[in-house]
Amino acid sequence: MPEPSWHETGAGRRLAHHRLAGAGPGIVFLGGFKSDMEGTKALWLEDWARARGRAFLRFDYSGHGQSSGAFTEGCIGDWAEDARAVLDALTDGPQILVGSSMGGWIALLLARACPEPVAGMVGIAAAPDFTEDSMWAGFDESDRHRIMEEGQIALPSEYGEPYIITRRLIEDGRDHLVLRSPLDLPFPVRFLQGTADEDVDKSVALRLLDHATGPDMRLTLVRGADHRFSDPDCLDLIGAALDEVSARADAG
């Protein structure tokens, strides 16, 4: 794999990234919780963009992949700051945000904080507010006591080693919730969600669709697709959604 380039943020975090030059609107991939920019969807999207001569950016949040920092030291606010930093420094002109899982939440935060460069959005199993509505809501009283008193707990993960969930992650998440206040998405939006997703229930996608406002928003439910949403048919659906969002962004 080629060596990444590096961007140092104003907060002093050193972020690894890969960037393709090309036509706009550019595409920015926002990965999931404890994932990295070398995953199937990120690499497939880079190939998709390269074949079409499109600008493309993928990167690792701090504490993820090759970027600086420890995962357990980070939180939603930090990772949204990282995304804002690379969007500002490494892209030019309108961008389509492609957010996977937690990246869908980050994309929504970007759209709320800096809507000017956002020309469209594709959410893949988007997980807005998951620290509150999935993690905290799913903890029993013992878990809640431990995380508040000890500062962290370990949750099992089918993707490898346990997730260490910190008190800071939970408390910071509450400062970045997007489903409790108006959420306007004034650009083309396509949400993709698998019905067999065991990490993000389809009810989350339906709630997001019902809560957000915007002139051009659609949700596609894919029977049998899981949270990874990365088999060939699912990847083709991501490409089709990007084609549609790009065409509508250009027309707008």
Coordinates of N, CA and C in Angstrom, one line a residue, residues 38-199:
E38 N -8.4 2.0 5.3 CA -7.9 0.9 4.5 C -9.1 -0.2 4.3
G39 N -10.3 0.2 4.8 CA -11.4 -0.8 4.7 C -11.9 -1.0 3.3
T40 N -12.7 -2.0 3.1 CA -13.3 -2.3 1.8 C -14.0 -1.1 1.1
K41 N -14.9 -0.5 1.8 CA -15.6 0.6 1.2 C -14.7 1.8 0.8
A42 N -13.8 2.2 1.7 CA -12.9 3.3 1.4 C -12.1 3.0 0.2
L43 N -11.5 1.8 0.0 CA -10.7 1.5 -1.1 C -11.5 1.4 -2.4
W44 N -12.7 0.8 -2.3 CA -13.6 0.7 -3.4 C -14.0 2.1 -3.9
L45 N -14.3 3.0 -3.0 CA -14.7 4.3 -3.4 C -13.5 5.1 -4.1
E46 N -12.3 4.8 -3.6 CA -11.2 5.5 -4.2 C -11.0 5.0 -5.7
D47 N -11.2 3.7 -5.9 CA -11.1 3.2 -7.3 C -12.3 3.7 -8.1
W48 N -13.5 3.8 -7.5 CA -14.6 4.4 -8.2 C -14.3 5.8 -8.6
A49 N -13.8 6.6 -7.7 CA -13.5 8.0 -8.0 C -12.4 8.1 -9.1
R50 N -11.3 7.3 -8.9 CA -10.2 7.3 -9.9 C -10.7 7.0 -11.3
A51 N -11.6 6.0 -11.4 CA -12.1 5.6 -12.8 C -12.9 6.8 -13.4
R52 N -13.5 7.7 -12.6 CA -14.3 8.8 -13.1 C -13.6 10.1 -13.1
G53 N -12.3 10.1 -12.7 CA -11.5 11.3 -12.7 C -12.0 12.3 -11.6
R54 N -12.6 11.8 -10.5 CA -13.1 12.6 -9.5 C -12.2 12.8 -8.3
A55 N -12.2 13.9 -7.7 CA -11.4 14.2 -6.5 C -11.9 13.3 -5.4
F56 N -11.0 12.8 -4.5 CA -11.4 11.9 -3.5 C -10.4 12.0 -2.3
L57 N -11.0 11.9 -1.1 CA -10.2 12.0 0.1 C -10.7 10.9 1.1
R58 N -9.7 10.2 1.6 CA -10.0 9.3 2.8 C -8.9 9.5 3.8
F59 N -9.2 9.4 5.1 CA -8.3 9.7 6.1 C -8.6 8.9 7.4
D60 N -7.7 8.9 8.3 CA -7.9 8.3 9.6 C -8.2 9.3 10.7
Y61 N -9.2 9.2 11.4 CA -9.4 10.1 12.6 C -8.2 9.9 13.6
S62 N -8.0 10.8 14.5 CA -7.0 10.6 15.5 C -7.4 9.3 16.3
G63 N -6.4 8.6 16.7 CA -6.6 7.3 17.5 C -7.1 6.2 16.6
H64 N -7.2 6.4 15.3 CA -7.6 5.4 14.4 C -6.5 5.1 13.4
G65 N -6.4 3.9 12.9 CA -5.5 3.6 11.8 C -4.1 4.1 12.1
Q66 N -3.6 4.9 11.1 CA -2.2 5.4 11.2 C -2.1 6.7 11.8
S67 N -3.2 7.4 12.1 CA -3.1 8.7 12.7 C -2.6 8.7 14.1
S68 N -2.2 9.9 14.6 CA -1.6 10.0 16.0 C -2.7 9.8 17.0
G69 N -2.3 9.5 18.2 CA -3.2 9.5 19.4 C -3.7 8.1 19.7
A70 N -4.2 7.9 20.9 CA -4.8 6.7 21.3 C -6.3 6.7 21.2
F71 N -6.9 5.6 20.7 CA -8.3 5.6 20.5 C -9.1 5.9 21.8
T72 N -8.6 5.4 22.9 CA -9.4 5.6 24.1 C -9.3 7.1 24.6
E73 N -8.5 7.9 24.0 CA -8.4 9.3 24.4 C -9.4 10.2 23.6
G74 N -10.0 9.6 22.5 CA -10.8 10.4 21.6 C -12.3 10.3 21.9
C75 N -13.0 11.1 21.2 CA -14.5 11.2 21.4 C -15.1 11.8 20.1
I76 N -16.4 11.9 20.1 CA -17.1 12.3 18.8 C -16.6 13.7 18.5
G77 N -16.5 14.6 19.5 CA -16.1 16.0 19.2 C -14.7 16.1 18.6
D78 N -13.8 15.3 19.1 CA -12.4 15.3 18.5 C -12.5 14.8 17.1
W79 N -13.2 13.7 16.8 CA -13.2 13.2 15.5 C -14.0 14.1 14.5
A80 N -15.0 14.8 15.0 CA -15.6 15.7 14.1 C -14.7 16.9 13.8
E81 N -13.9 17.3 14.8 CA -12.9 18.3 14.5 C -11.9 17.9 13.5
D82 N -11.4 16.6 13.6 CA -10.5 16.1 12.6 C -11.1 16.2 11.2
A83 N -12.4 15.7 11.1 CA -13.0 15.8 9.8 C -13.1 17.2 9.3
R84 N -13.5 18.1 10.1 CA -13.6 19.5 9.7 C -12.2 20.0 9.3
A85 N -11.1 19.6 10.0 CA -9.8 20.1 9.6 C -9.4 19.6 8.2
V86 N -9.6 18.3 7.9 CA -9.2 17.9 6.6 C -10.1 18.4 5.5
L87 N -11.4 18.6 5.8 CA -12.3 19.2 4.8 C -11.9 20.6 4.5
D88 N -11.5 21.4 5.5 CA -11.0 22.7 5.2 C -9.7 22.8 4.5
A89 N -8.8 21.9 4.9 CA -7.4 22.1 4.4 C -7.1 21.3 3.2
L90 N -7.8 20.2 3.0 CA -7.4 19.2 1.9 C -8.4 19.1 0.8
T91 N -9.5 19.8 0.8 CA -10.4 19.8 -0.3 C -10.7 21.2 -0.8
D92 N -11.2 21.2 -2.0 CA -11.4 22.5 -2.7 C -12.8 22.5 -3.4
G93 N -13.6 23.4 -3.1 CA -14.9 23.4 -3.7 C -15.9 22.5 -3.1
P94 N -17.1 22.3 -3.8 CA -18.2 21.5 -3.2 C -17.7 20.0 -3.0
Q95 N -18.2 19.4 -1.9 CA -17.8 18.0 -1.6 C -19.1 17.2 -1.3
I96 N -19.1 15.9 -1.6 CA -20.1 15.0 -1.2 C -19.5 14.1 -0.1
L97 N -20.2 14.1 1.0 CA -19.7 13.4 2.2 C -20.3 12.0 2.2
V98 N -19.5 11.0 2.3 CA -19.9 9.6 2.4 C -19.6 9.1 3.7
G99 N -20.6 9.0 4.6 CA -20.3 8.6 6.0 C -20.8 7.2 6.3
S100 N -19.9 6.4 6.8 CA -20.2 5.0 7.2 C -20.4 4.8 8.7
S101 N -21.5 4.4 9.2 CA -21.7 4.1 10.6 C -21.5 5.4 11.4
M102 N -20.5 5.5 12.3 CA -20.2 6.7 13.0 C -19.9 7.8 12.0
G103 N -19.3 7.5 10.9 CA -19.0 8.5 9.9 C -20.3 9.2 9.4
G104 N -21.5 8.5 9.4 CA -22.7 9.2 9.1 C -23.1 10.3 10.1
W105 N -22.8 10.0 11.4 CA -23.0 11.0 12.4 C -22.0 12.2 12.2
I106 N -20.8 11.9 11.9 CA -19.8 12.9 11.7 C -20.2 13.8 10.5
A107 N -20.7 13.1 9.4 CA -21.2 13.9 8.2 C -22.3 14.8 8.6
L108 N -23.2 14.4 9.4 CA -24.3 15.2 9.9 C -23.8 16.4 10.7
L109 N -22.8 16.2 11.5 CA -22.2 17.3 12.3 C -21.6 18.3 11.4
L110 N -20.9 17.8 10.4 CA -20.2 18.7 9.4 C -21.3 19.5 8.7
A111 N -22.3 18.9 8.2 CA -23.4 19.6 7.5 C -24.0 20.7 8.4
R112 N -24.1 20.4 9.7 CA -24.7 21.4 10.6 C -23.7 22.5 10.9
A113 N -22.4 22.2 11.0 CA -21.4 23.2 11.4 C -20.9 24.0 10.3
C114 N -20.7 23.4 9.1 CA -20.1 24.1 8.0 C -20.8 23.7 6.7
P115 N -22.0 24.1 6.5 CA -22.8 23.6 5.3 C -22.3 24.1 4.0
E116 N -21.5 25.2 3.9 CA -21.2 25.8 2.7 C -20.5 24.8 1.7
P117 N -19.5 24.0 2.1 CA -18.9 23.1 1.1 C -19.6 21.8 0.8
V118 N -20.7 21.5 1.5 CA -21.4 20.2 1.4 C -22.4 20.3 0.3
A119 N -22.1 19.5 -0.8 CA -23.0 19.5 -2.0 C -23.9 18.3 -1.9
G120 N -23.7 17.3 -1.1 CA -24.5 16.2 -1.0 C -24.0 15.2 0.0
M121 N -24.8 14.2 0.3 CA -24.4 13.2 1.3 C -24.9 11.8 1.0
V122 N -24.1 10.8 1.3 CA -24.5 9.4 1.2 C -24.2 8.8 2.6
G123 N -25.2 8.4 3.3 CA -25.0 7.7 4.6 C -25.2 6.2 4.4
I124 N -24.2 5.5 5.0 CA -24.2 4.0 4.9 C -24.3 3.5 6.3
A125 N -25.5 2.9 6.6 CA -25.7 2.5 8.0 C -25.4 3.6 9.0
A126 N -25.8 4.8 8.7 CA -25.5 5.9 9.6 C -25.9 5.7 11.0
A127 N -25.1 6.1 11.9 CA -25.3 5.9 13.4 C -25.3 7.1 14.2
P128 N -26.2 8.1 13.9 CA -26.2 9.3 14.7 C -26.6 9.0 16.1
D129 N -25.9 9.7 17.1 CA -26.3 9.7 18.5 C -26.1 8.3 19.1
F130 N -25.2 7.4 18.5 CA -25.2 6.1 19.0 C -24.6 5.9 20.4
T131 N -23.8 6.9 20.8 CA -23.2 6.8 22.2 C -24.3 6.9 23.2
E132 N -25.4 7.6 22.9 CA -26.5 7.8 23.9 C -27.6 6.8 23.7
D133 N -28.0 6.6 22.4 CA -29.2 5.8 22.1 C -28.9 4.3 22.0
S134 N -27.6 3.9 21.8 CA -27.3 2.5 21.7 C -26.4 2.1 22.9
M135 N -25.3 2.8 23.1 CA -24.4 2.4 24.2 C -25.0 2.7 25.6
W136 N -25.2 4.0 25.9 CA -25.7 4.3 27.2 C -27.1 3.7 27.5
A137 N -28.0 3.7 26.5 CA -29.3 3.1 26.7 C -29.2 1.6 26.9
G138 N -28.2 1.0 26.4 CA -28.0 -0.4 26.5 C -27.3 -0.9 27.7
F139 N -26.7 0.0 28.5 CA -26.0 -0.3 29.7 C -27.0 -0.6 30.8
D140 N -26.6 -1.6 31.6 CA -27.4 -1.8 32.8 C -26.9 -0.9 33.9
E141 N -27.5 -1.0 35.1 CA -27.0 -0.1 36.2 C -25.6 -0.3 36.6
S142 N -25.2 -1.6 36.6 CA -23.8 -1.9 36.9 C -22.8 -1.3 35.9
D143 N -23.1 -1.4 34.6 CA -22.3 -0.8 33.6 C -22.2 0.7 33.8
R144 N -23.3 1.3 34.0 CA -23.4 2.8 34.2 C -22.6 3.3 35.4
H145 N -22.7 2.5 36.4 CA -21.9 2.8 37.6 C -20.4 2.7 37.4
R146 N -20.0 1.6 36.7 CA -18.6 1.4 36.5 C -18.0 2.5 35.6
I147 N -18.7 2.8 34.5 CA -18.1 3.8 33.6 C -18.0 5.2 34.2
M148 N -19.0 5.5 35.1 CA -18.9 6.8 35.8 C -17.8 6.8 36.9
E149 N -17.7 5.7 37.6 CA -16.7 5.6 38.7 C -15.3 5.3 38.2
E150 N -15.2 4.3 37.3 CA -13.9 3.9 36.9 C -13.4 4.6 35.6
G151 N -14.3 5.2 34.9 CA -13.9 6.0 33.7 C -14.0 5.2 32.4
Q152 N -14.2 3.9 32.4 CA -14.3 3.1 31.2 C -14.9 1.7 31.5
I153 N -15.4 1.1 30.4 CA -15.7 -0.3 30.5 C -15.3 -0.9 29.1
A154 N -15.3 -2.2 29.1 CA -14.9 -2.9 27.8 C -16.2 -3.6 27.3
L155 N -16.5 -3.4 26.0 CA -17.6 -4.1 25.4 C -17.1 -5.1 24.4
P156 N -17.7 -6.3 24.3 CA -17.2 -7.3 23.3 C -17.5 -6.8 21.9
S157 N -16.7 -7.2 20.9 CA -16.9 -6.8 19.6 C -16.6 -8.0 18.7
E158 N -17.5 -8.2 17.7 CA -17.3 -9.3 16.7 C -16.3 -8.9 15.7
Y159 N -15.7 -7.7 15.7 CA -14.7 -7.3 14.8 C -13.3 -7.5 15.3
G160 N -13.1 -8.0 16.5 CA -11.8 -8.2 17.1 C -11.8 -7.9 18.5
E161 N -10.7 -7.2 19.0 CA -10.6 -7.0 20.5 C -11.7 -6.1 21.0
P162 N -12.0 -6.2 22.3 CA -13.1 -5.5 22.9 C -13.0 -4.0 22.6
Y163 N -14.1 -3.3 22.6 CA -14.2 -1.8 22.5 C -14.0 -1.3 23.9
I164 N -13.1 -0.4 24.2 CA -13.0 0.3 25.4 C -13.9 1.6 25.3
I165 N -15.0 1.6 26.1 CA -15.9 2.8 26.0 C -15.6 3.6 27.3
T166 N -15.3 4.9 27.0 CA -14.9 5.8 28.1 C -16.0 6.7 28.6
R167 N -15.9 7.2 29.8 CA -16.9 8.2 30.3 C -16.8 9.4 29.4
R168 N -15.6 9.8 29.0 CA -15.5 11.0 28.1 C -16.3 10.8 26.8
L169 N -16.2 9.6 26.2 CA -16.9 9.4 25.0 C -18.4 9.6 25.2
I170 N -18.9 9.0 26.2 CA -20.4 9.2 26.5 C -20.8 10.6 26.8
E171 N -20.0 11.3 27.6 CA -20.4 12.6 28.0 C -20.2 13.6 26.8
D172 N -19.1 13.4 26.1 CA -18.9 14.3 24.9 C -20.0 14.0 23.9
G173 N -20.4 12.8 23.7 CA -21.4 12.4 22.7 C -22.7 13.2 23.0
R174 N -23.0 13.5 24.2 CA -24.2 14.2 24.6 C -24.2 15.7 24.1
D175 N -22.9 16.2 23.9 CA -22.8 17.6 23.4 C -22.9 17.6 21.9
H176 N -23.0 16.5 21.2 CA -23.0 16.5 19.8 C -24.2 15.7 19.2
L177 N -25.2 15.5 19.9 CA -26.4 14.8 19.4 C -27.1 15.6 18.3
V178 N -27.6 14.9 17.3 CA -28.2 15.6 16.1 C -29.7 15.3 16.0
L179 N -30.2 14.3 16.7 CA -31.6 13.9 16.6 C -32.5 14.6 17.6
R180 N -32.0 15.5 18.4 CA -32.8 16.2 19.4 C -33.1 17.7 19.0
S181 N -32.6 18.1 17.9 CA -32.7 19.5 17.5 C -32.9 19.6 16.0
P182 N -33.3 20.7 15.4 CA -33.5 20.7 14.0 C -32.3 20.3 13.2
L183 N -32.5 19.6 12.2 CA -31.4 19.1 11.3 C -31.7 19.3 9.9
D184 N -31.3 20.4 9.3 CA -31.6 20.7 7.9 C -30.5 20.2 7.0
L185 N -30.9 19.5 6.0 CA -29.9 19.0 5.0 C -30.4 19.5 3.6
P186 N -30.0 20.7 3.2 CA -30.5 21.4 2.0 C -29.7 21.0 0.8
F187 N -29.5 19.7 0.6 CA -28.8 19.2 -0.6 C -29.2 17.7 -0.8
P188 N -28.9 17.1 -1.9 CA -29.3 15.7 -2.1 C -28.7 14.8 -1.1
V189 N -29.5 13.9 -0.5 CA -29.1 13.0 0.5 C -29.7 11.6 0.2
R190 N -28.8 10.6 0.3 CA -29.2 9.2 0.1 C -28.7 8.4 1.3
F191 N -29.6 7.8 2.0 CA -29.3 6.9 3.1 C -29.5 5.5 2.7
L192 N -28.5 4.6 3.0 CA -28.5 3.2 2.7 C -28.4 2.4 4.0
Q193 N -29.3 1.4 4.1 CA -29.4 0.7 5.4 C -29.7 -0.8 5.2
G194 N -29.0 -1.7 5.7 CA -29.3 -3.1 5.7 C -30.3 -3.5 6.7
T195 N -31.2 -4.5 6.4 CA -32.2 -4.9 7.3 C -31.6 -6.0 8.3
A196 N -30.4 -6.5 7.9 CA -29.8 -7.5 8.8 C -28.6 -6.9 9.6
D197 N -28.6 -5.6 9.7 CA -27.6 -4.9 10.5 C -27.8 -5.1 12.0
E198 N -26.9 -5.7 12.6 CA -27.0 -6.0 14.1 C -26.4 -4.9 14.9
D199 N -25.7 -3.9 14.3 CA -25.1 -2.8 15.0 C -26.0 -1.5 15.0

